[in-house]
Short mmCIF file of C-alpha atoms and ligand atoms in Angstrom, two decimals:
data_model
loop_
_atom_site.label_atom_id
_atom_site.label_comp_id
_atom_site.label_asym_id
_atom_site.label_seq_id
_atom_site.Cartn_x
_atom_site.Cartn_y
_atom_site.Cartn_z
CA UNK A 1176 -20.36 -2.33 -37.74
CA UNK A 1177 -16.15 -2.19 -36.95
CA UNK A 1178 -16.29 -1.35 -32.58
CA UNK A 1179 -12.82 -0.47 -31.35
CA UNK A 1180 -12.16 -2.56 -28.04
CA UNK A 1181 -9.80 -1.85 -25.62
CA UNK A 1182 -7.76 -4.84 -26.54
CA UNK A 1183 -7.09 -3.69 -30.52
CA UNK A 1184 -6.10 0.94 -28.60
CA UNK A 1185 -3.48 -0.62 -26.94
CA UNK A 1186 -2.19 -2.58 -29.42
CA UNK A 1187 -2.12 -0.06 -30.99
CA UNK A 1188 -0.54 1.90 -29.04
CA UNK A 1189 2.03 -0.56 -28.84
CA UNK A 1190 2.39 -1.14 -32.13
CA UNK A 1191 2.01 1.18 -33.63
CA UNK A 1192 2.73 4.16 -32.39
CA UNK A 1193 5.06 2.76 -30.15
CA UNK A 1194 3.57 4.44 -27.00
CA UNK A 1195 3.76 1.73 -24.53
CA UNK A 1196 5.73 -2.10 -23.67
CA UNK A 1197 3.55 -4.66 -23.62
CA UNK A 1198 3.82 -5.30 -20.28
CA UNK A 1199 2.49 -2.13 -19.16
CA UNK A 1200 -0.89 -2.87 -21.76
CA UNK A 1201 -1.02 -5.51 -20.41
CA UNK A 1202 -1.17 -4.51 -16.97
CA UNK A 1203 -3.58 -2.48 -18.25
CA UNK A 1204 -5.94 -5.42 -19.35
CA UNK A 1205 -5.60 -6.88 -16.68
CA UNK A 1206 -7.10 -4.41 -14.81
CA UNK A 1207 -10.09 -4.03 -16.78
CA UNK A 1208 -10.55 -7.23 -16.41
CA UNK A 1209 -10.83 -6.86 -12.89
CA UNK A 1210 -13.54 -3.59 -13.39
CA UNK A 1211 -15.58 -5.62 -15.08
CA UNK A 1212 -16.33 -7.73 -12.32
CA UNK A 1213 -16.24 -5.10 -9.43
CA UNK A 1214 -18.54 -4.08 -12.48
CA UNK A 1215 -20.87 -7.30 -11.85
CA UNK A 1216 -21.08 -6.35 -8.36
CA UNK A 1217 -22.09 -3.02 -7.92
CA UNK A 1218 -25.13 -4.51 -10.03
CA UNK A 1219 -26.48 -6.25 -8.60
CA UNK A 1220 -27.08 -4.21 -5.39
CA UNK A 1221 -29.13 -5.63 -3.64
CA UNK A 1222 -30.59 -9.20 -4.44
CA UNK A 1223 -26.22 -9.92 -4.21
CA UNK A 1224 -26.44 -8.31 -0.38
CA UNK A 1225 -23.58 -6.43 -1.05
CA UNK A 1226 -24.75 -3.26 0.08
CA UNK A 1227 -24.37 -1.58 3.26
CA UNK A 1228 -21.14 -1.58 6.00
CA UNK A 1229 -19.09 -4.08 6.06
CA UNK A 1230 -18.46 -2.80 10.01
CA UNK A 1231 -14.69 -2.36 10.04
CA UNK A 1232 -13.47 0.48 9.29
CA UNK A 1233 -9.70 0.99 7.25
CA UNK A 1234 -6.59 2.76 7.78
CA UNK A 1235 -7.82 5.96 7.03
CA UNK A 1236 -10.71 5.62 10.02
CA UNK A 1237 -13.45 5.04 7.69
CA UNK A 1238 -16.25 2.84 8.20
CA UNK A 1239 -16.39 0.31 5.31
CA UNK A 1240 -18.92 -0.48 3.37
CA UNK A 1241 -19.19 -3.94 1.55
CA UNK A 1242 -18.82 -3.48 -1.91
CA UNK A 1243 -15.17 -1.86 -1.28
CA UNK A 1244 -13.52 -4.58 0.98
CA UNK A 1245 -15.34 -6.44 -2.52
CA UNK A 1246 -13.58 -4.32 -4.99
CA UNK A 1247 -10.43 -4.25 -2.91
CA UNK A 1248 -9.78 -7.81 -2.60
CA UNK A 1249 -10.79 -8.50 -6.39
CA UNK A 1250 -8.24 -5.87 -7.28
CA UNK A 1251 -5.48 -7.04 -5.06
CA UNK A 1252 -6.75 -10.59 -6.08
CA UNK A 1253 -6.93 -9.57 -9.95
CA UNK A 1254 -3.50 -8.07 -10.29
CA UNK A 1255 -0.74 -10.08 -7.95
CA UNK A 1256 -0.03 -13.08 -10.41
CA UNK A 1257 -0.32 -11.13 -13.13
CA UNK A 1258 3.34 -10.56 -13.43
CA UNK A 1259 3.23 -6.98 -14.29
CA UNK A 1260 3.84 -5.89 -10.93
CA UNK A 1261 5.83 -4.90 -7.94
CA UNK A 1262 3.71 -4.06 -6.03
CA UNK A 1263 0.37 -2.21 -4.47
CA UNK A 1264 -1.55 0.19 -2.36
CA UNK A 1265 -5.07 0.98 -1.85
CA UNK A 1266 -6.96 2.92 0.14
CA UNK A 1267 -8.35 0.44 2.33
CA UNK A 1268 -4.52 -0.63 2.70
CA UNK A 1269 -2.15 0.47 5.34
CA UNK A 1270 0.78 0.56 3.41
CA UNK A 1271 1.96 -1.32 0.18
CA UNK A 1272 0.89 -5.15 -0.48
CA UNK A 1273 3.29 -7.10 -2.15
CA UNK A 1274 2.57 -9.97 -4.77
CA UNK A 1275 3.34 -13.25 -2.97
CA UNK A 1276 6.09 -15.02 -3.79
CA UNK A 1277 5.10 -17.28 -5.91
CA UNK A 1278 4.57 -14.64 -9.19
CA UNK A 1279 7.51 -13.07 -10.96
CA UNK A 1280 6.77 -9.95 -9.98
CA UNK A 1281 7.63 -6.66 -12.55
CA UNK A 1282 8.47 -3.15 -12.76
CA UNK A 1283 5.31 -0.90 -12.15
CA UNK A 1284 3.59 0.03 -9.40
CA UNK A 1285 -0.39 0.43 -9.58
CA UNK A 1286 -2.32 2.38 -6.79
CA UNK A 1287 -6.68 2.04 -6.13
CA UNK A 1288 -9.53 3.23 -5.19
CA UNK A 1289 -11.94 0.52 -4.85
CA UNK A 1290 -14.64 2.18 -4.87
CA UNK A 1291 -14.45 5.57 -4.56
CA UNK A 1292 -18.05 7.24 -3.90
CA UNK A 1293 -19.11 5.02 -1.53
CA UNK A 1294 -21.47 7.33 -0.09
CA UNK A 1295 -23.51 6.54 -3.22
CA UNK A 1296 -23.63 3.01 -3.15
CA UNK A 1297 -26.85 2.48 -1.09
CA UNK A 1298 -29.17 4.66 -2.52
CA UNK A 1299 -28.33 3.95 -6.10
CA UNK A 1300 -26.40 6.26 -7.33
CA UNK A 1301 -23.13 6.11 -9.25
CA UNK A 1302 -20.00 5.46 -7.54
CA UNK A 1303 -15.93 4.62 -9.13
CA UNK A 1304 -12.61 3.27 -9.42
CA UNK A 1305 -9.79 5.56 -9.88
CA UNK A 1306 -6.11 4.06 -10.53
CA UNK A 1307 -2.45 4.64 -10.59
CA UNK A 1308 0.62 3.01 -12.62
CA UNK A 1309 3.75 4.35 -11.77
CA UNK A 1310 7.06 3.15 -12.36
CA UNK A 1311 8.85 0.23 -9.19
CA UNK A 1312 11.80 2.84 -8.91
CA UNK A 1313 15.26 0.95 -10.05
CA UNK A 1314 17.04 -1.32 -7.97
CA UNK A 1315 14.07 -1.35 -5.59
CA UNK A 1316 12.49 -5.43 -5.19
CA UNK A 1317 10.48 -5.44 -2.28
CA UNK A 1318 9.16 -1.39 -2.59
CA UNK A 1319 7.70 0.32 0.36
CA UNK A 1320 5.63 3.08 0.47
CA UNK A 1321 8.12 4.70 -0.25
CA UNK A 1322 8.39 4.12 -3.26
CA UNK A 1323 4.68 4.97 -4.19
CA UNK A 1324 5.78 9.17 -3.66
CA UNK A 1325 6.23 9.84 -7.55
CA UNK A 1326 4.86 13.17 -8.45
CA UNK A 1327 1.92 12.77 -10.31
CA UNK A 1328 4.05 13.64 -13.20
CA UNK A 1329 5.35 10.67 -13.03
CA UNK A 1330 2.57 8.45 -14.17
CA UNK A 1331 2.42 6.12 -16.60
CA UNK A 1332 -1.45 5.09 -16.81
CA UNK A 1333 -3.64 6.16 -15.48
CA UNK A 1334 -7.94 5.92 -15.38
CA UNK A 1335 -11.21 5.08 -13.70
CA UNK A 1336 -14.22 3.15 -14.34
CA UNK A 1337 -17.68 4.77 -13.55
CA UNK A 1338 -20.71 2.65 -12.83
CA UNK A 1339 -23.43 4.67 -13.64
CA UNK A 1340 -26.58 3.60 -16.50
CA UNK A 1341 -23.92 2.15 -18.35
CA UNK A 1342 -20.06 1.17 -16.76
CA UNK A 1343 -17.57 3.09 -18.74
CA UNK A 1344 -13.42 3.09 -18.17
CA UNK A 1345 -12.38 6.44 -19.19
CA UNK A 1346 -8.12 5.58 -19.50
CA UNK A 1347 -4.95 7.95 -20.55
CA UNK A 1348 -1.36 5.99 -21.40
CA UNK A 1349 0.20 9.46 -22.43
CA UNK A 1350 -1.88 9.53 -25.38
CA UNK A 1351 -5.11 11.69 -24.49
CA UNK A 1352 -7.63 10.70 -22.78
CA UNK A 1353 -10.52 8.09 -23.72
CA UNK A 1354 -14.05 6.66 -23.19
CA UNK A 1355 -15.00 3.02 -23.45
CA UNK A 1356 -18.30 1.66 -22.25
CA UNK A 1357 -18.94 -1.78 -21.40
CA UNK A 1358 -20.48 -3.94 -23.80
CA UNK A 1359 -22.73 -6.84 -20.79
CA UNK A 1360 -23.68 -9.34 -23.56
CA UNK A 1361 -20.11 -9.16 -25.48
CA UNK A 1362 -18.24 -8.63 -22.30
CA UNK A 1363 -16.19 -5.99 -24.12
CA UNK A 1364 -15.19 -2.58 -23.60
CA UNK A 1365 -15.32 -0.40 -27.12
CA UNK A 1366 -13.69 2.09 -27.42
CA UNK A 1367 -16.84 4.64 -27.62
CA UNK A 1368 -15.30 8.40 -26.05
CA UNK A 1369 -12.43 8.51 -28.49
CA UNK A 1370 -9.48 12.01 -26.96
CA UNK A 1371 -11.95 13.29 -24.83
CA UNK A 1372 -11.49 17.50 -24.61
CA UNK A 1373 -12.53 18.80 -21.90
CA UNK A 1374 -13.71 22.91 -23.21
CA UNK A 1375 -12.68 25.64 -21.67
CA UNK A 1376 -14.64 27.74 -20.80
CA UNK A 1377 -17.77 26.31 -18.61
CA UNK A 1378 -21.02 27.44 -16.99
CA UNK A 1379 -21.65 24.39 -14.30
CA UNK A 1380 -19.54 24.34 -10.81
CA UNK A 1381 -19.29 21.08 -8.20
CA UNK A 1382 -18.67 21.85 -4.70
CA UNK A 1383 -19.52 20.56 -2.04
CA UNK A 1384 -21.46 24.02 -0.67
CA UNK A 1385 -22.55 22.78 2.17
CA UNK A 1386 -18.33 23.95 3.95
CA UNK A 1387 -18.89 27.34 1.97
CA UNK A 1388 -18.53 29.36 6.11
CA UNK A 1389 -15.33 27.11 5.79
CA UNK A 1390 -13.73 28.38 3.41
CA UNK A 1391 -10.93 30.71 2.37
CA UNK A 1392 -11.39 33.84 0.97
CA UNK A 1393 -10.27 33.10 -2.91
CA UNK A 1394 -12.06 29.86 -3.62
CA UNK A 1395 -15.55 32.10 -1.51
CA UNK A 1396 -15.30 34.84 -3.71
CA UNK A 1397 -14.58 32.91 -7.06
CA UNK A 1398 -17.62 30.94 -6.30
CA UNK A 1399 -20.03 33.81 -4.82
CA UNK A 1400 -19.30 35.09 -8.33
CA UNK A 1401 -20.90 32.12 -9.83
CA UNK A 1402 -23.69 32.46 -7.30
CA UNK A 1403 -24.29 36.18 -8.29
CA UNK A 1404 -25.03 34.71 -11.95
CA UNK A 1405 -26.16 37.70 -14.83
CA UNK A 1406 -26.58 40.13 -12.10
CA UNK A 1407 -22.48 39.90 -10.86
CA UNK A 1408 -19.64 40.48 -12.24
CA UNK A 1409 -19.19 37.35 -13.99
CA UNK A 1410 -22.70 38.77 -16.41
CA UNK A 1411 -23.89 36.06 -17.60
CA UNK A 1412 -26.02 32.43 -14.86
CA UNK A 1413 -23.91 29.36 -13.34
CA UNK A 1414 -25.22 25.59 -12.86
CA UNK A 1415 -24.51 23.35 -9.49
CA UNK A 1416 -23.52 19.91 -9.88
CA UNK A 1417 -22.15 17.85 -6.75
CA UNK A 1418 -23.12 14.38 -6.96
CA UNK A 1419 -20.43 13.46 -3.93
CA UNK A 1420 -18.40 10.66 -6.11
CA UNK A 1421 -15.51 12.53 -7.91
CA UNK A 1422 -15.94 9.90 -10.38
CA UNK A 1423 -19.01 10.84 -11.20
CA UNK A 1424 -18.70 14.68 -10.66
CA UNK A 1425 -15.45 14.84 -12.85
CA UNK A 1426 -16.37 12.22 -15.84
CA UNK A 1427 -19.20 15.17 -16.17
CA UNK A 1428 -16.48 17.17 -17.15
CA UNK A 1429 -14.75 14.95 -19.34
CA UNK A 1430 -18.01 15.12 -21.55
CA UNK A 1431 -19.83 18.37 -20.82
CA UNK A 1432 -17.56 20.88 -19.14
CA UNK A 1433 -16.92 22.23 -16.02
CA UNK A 1434 -15.28 22.65 -13.13
CA UNK A 1435 -14.94 21.20 -9.88
CA UNK A 1436 -13.57 22.17 -6.39
CA UNK A 1437 -12.23 20.46 -3.60
CA UNK A 1438 -10.43 22.97 -1.44
CA UNK A 1439 -8.54 23.46 1.38
CA UNK A 1440 -10.40 24.56 3.73
CA UNK A 1441 -10.92 25.72 7.49
CA UNK A 1442 -11.31 22.11 8.62
CA UNK A 1443 -9.32 19.54 6.96
CA UNK A 1444 -6.73 21.81 6.33
CA UNK A 1445 -5.45 19.45 9.48
CA UNK A 1446 -4.84 16.60 7.09
CA UNK A 1447 -3.92 19.12 3.76
CA UNK A 1448 -6.94 18.70 2.39
CA UNK A 1449 -10.31 16.34 1.44
CA UNK A 1450 -8.88 13.92 -1.34
CA UNK A 1451 -6.13 11.77 -1.64
CA UNK A 1452 -2.75 12.63 -3.18
CA UNK A 1453 -1.82 9.13 -4.76
CA UNK A 1454 -4.90 7.76 -5.64
CA UNK A 1455 -7.19 10.34 -6.10
CA UNK A 1456 -5.81 13.79 -7.35
CA UNK A 1457 -3.56 12.80 -9.27
CA UNK A 1458 -4.80 10.42 -11.27
CA UNK A 1459 -7.64 12.49 -11.78
CA UNK A 1460 -4.69 15.55 -12.80
CA UNK A 1461 -3.46 13.20 -15.65
CA UNK A 1462 -6.18 12.87 -16.93
CA UNK A 1463 -7.69 15.94 -17.29
CA UNK A 1464 -4.72 17.32 -18.44
CA UNK A 1465 -4.48 14.65 -21.14
CA UNK A 1466 -8.00 16.35 -22.05
CA UNK A 1467 -6.72 19.69 -22.01
CA UNK A 1468 -7.79 20.23 -18.83
CA UNK A 1469 -5.64 22.41 -16.34
CA UNK A 1470 -5.31 20.72 -11.67
CA UNK A 1471 -3.98 22.89 -8.61
CA UNK A 1472 -4.33 22.38 -5.79
CA UNK A 1473 -5.34 26.51 -6.31
CA UNK A 1474 -1.59 27.12 -5.23
CA UNK A 1475 0.27 24.00 -7.33
CA UNK A 1476 -0.31 21.96 -9.94
CA UNK A 1477 -1.45 18.92 -8.38
CA UNK A 1478 0.68 16.28 -11.03
CA UNK A 1479 4.27 18.45 -9.31
CA UNK A 1480 3.68 17.81 -6.42
CA UNK A 1481 6.17 15.44 -4.33
CA UNK A 1482 4.50 13.77 -2.43
CA UNK A 1483 4.91 12.61 1.30
CA UNK A 1484 2.47 9.81 2.22
CA UNK A 1485 0.76 6.91 0.94
CA UNK A 1486 -2.59 8.25 2.64
CA UNK A 1487 -2.05 12.19 2.04
CA UNK A 1488 -4.87 14.42 0.88
CA UNK A 1489 -4.27 17.29 -0.99
CA UNK A 1490 -6.67 20.12 -1.52
CA UNK A 1491 -7.85 19.93 -5.80
CA UNK A 1492 -10.08 22.81 -8.08
CA UNK A 1493 -9.53 20.62 -11.34
CA UNK A 1494 -12.37 20.85 -14.94
CA UNK A 1495 -12.16 24.14 -17.34
CA UNK A 1496 -8.51 25.57 -18.83
CA UNK A 1497 -10.16 28.97 -18.45
CA UNK A 1498 -12.17 28.31 -15.17
CA UNK A 1499 -9.25 26.60 -13.45
CA UNK A 1500 -6.61 29.32 -14.20
CA UNK A 1501 -8.81 32.04 -12.50
CA UNK A 1502 -8.80 30.69 -9.93
CA UNK A 1503 -5.51 29.67 -8.51
CA UNK A 1504 -5.25 33.75 -9.85
CA UNK A 1505 -7.46 33.90 -6.98
CA UNK A 1506 -5.48 32.17 -4.53
CA UNK A 1507 -1.79 34.47 -6.15
CA UNK A 1508 -3.88 37.84 -5.65
CA UNK A 1509 -4.72 36.47 -1.80
CA UNK A 1510 -2.36 34.45 -1.20
P1 FDP X 767 -15.77 8.82 -0.24
O1 FDP X 767 -15.55 10.07 0.96
O2 FDP X 767 -18.10 9.18 0.19
O3 FDP X 767 -15.38 8.04 -1.02
O4 FDP X 767 -12.56 10.03 -1.79
C1 FDP X 767 -13.36 10.49 -2.18
C2 FDP X 767 -15.55 11.05 -1.41
O5 FDP X 767 -16.07 10.21 -2.01
C3 FDP X 767 -14.96 10.84 -3.78
O6 FDP X 767 -16.46 10.50 -3.63
C4 FDP X 767 -16.11 13.09 -2.89
O7 FDP X 767 -15.87 13.92 -4.67
C5 FDP X 767 -16.24 14.01 -1.52
O8 FDP X 767 -15.74 12.56 -0.95
C6 FDP X 767 -17.12 13.87 -0.80
O9 FDP X 767 -17.39 14.35 -0.04
P2 FDP X 767 -18.24 15.20 0.73
O10 FDP X 767 -18.38 13.86 2.08
O11 FDP X 767 -17.39 15.89 1.63
O12 FDP X 767 -18.94 15.47 -0.51
#
């Protein structure tokens, strides 16, 4: 059986399609290698003693899990010596991590959430890694946070890994969204879902419904219409799924459609939302748009937001085109 590996896919993107330069290809390969190592640690779980709290707090005041720390270190170390990066930023670090002077520097910035969905680690449910690649602004040598504050539409690559029953890497370099599955025996990423397409219609929604009392009117209206099922204005039943691991919830949508909402609500309004723009909302929105879906805050396209901080939070509504557009229309009518 002839199998297309990630390496082959990226070389073809570079050689035949001329979509990506060689240094971006190599950078993605390094990220993919680090992700493979994270997958091994996640997979060992309690056997390797990697579950539980690290008893430290990250910049957002969240208690770090051991695997948060391990995944962060793995990504930093794997990427710092490659020569393709000017700096990195992570959910787990307050400011940018510069490339040590002993290594060559490149023209890209890498931003990541090393282990997304951390509340699931200890209960053996899927978690993931999310990353985004930006170009370092011209003339910037030692990038500060400001260099990273670019709208999501300028991303040159984005992806996520989901550590589930199998480990998958879902990637875009702006030429569609493509899914690779890790063949653990060979240690290779195999292209298993080329050109993923999110169907425009869906009967599945994903939201933390325990926050219903806090929602704004347009979201409350939309969800209550879905919950009303065949007897309601939509005239059909909808199903609900919430893993509480964005990577897993988005991966389901990427695979079979759906709508994912982490909207603005009364409690998270003071922070601007719940999910982080640079390393959650932007990369996921790029991937979703490249798969034919839509990603909005309810008020505007996520990829058009001008970031104001490295750890800025935003509302996120993404997935099947017709459903996301309906929620956006409800916002327009109400606000
Ligand atoms: P987590 O904090 O566990 O890393 O990144 C934020 C995130 O998880 C998303 O992965 C997930 O979709 C969401 O938060 C879960 O939020 P709730 O705790 O409200 O369910």
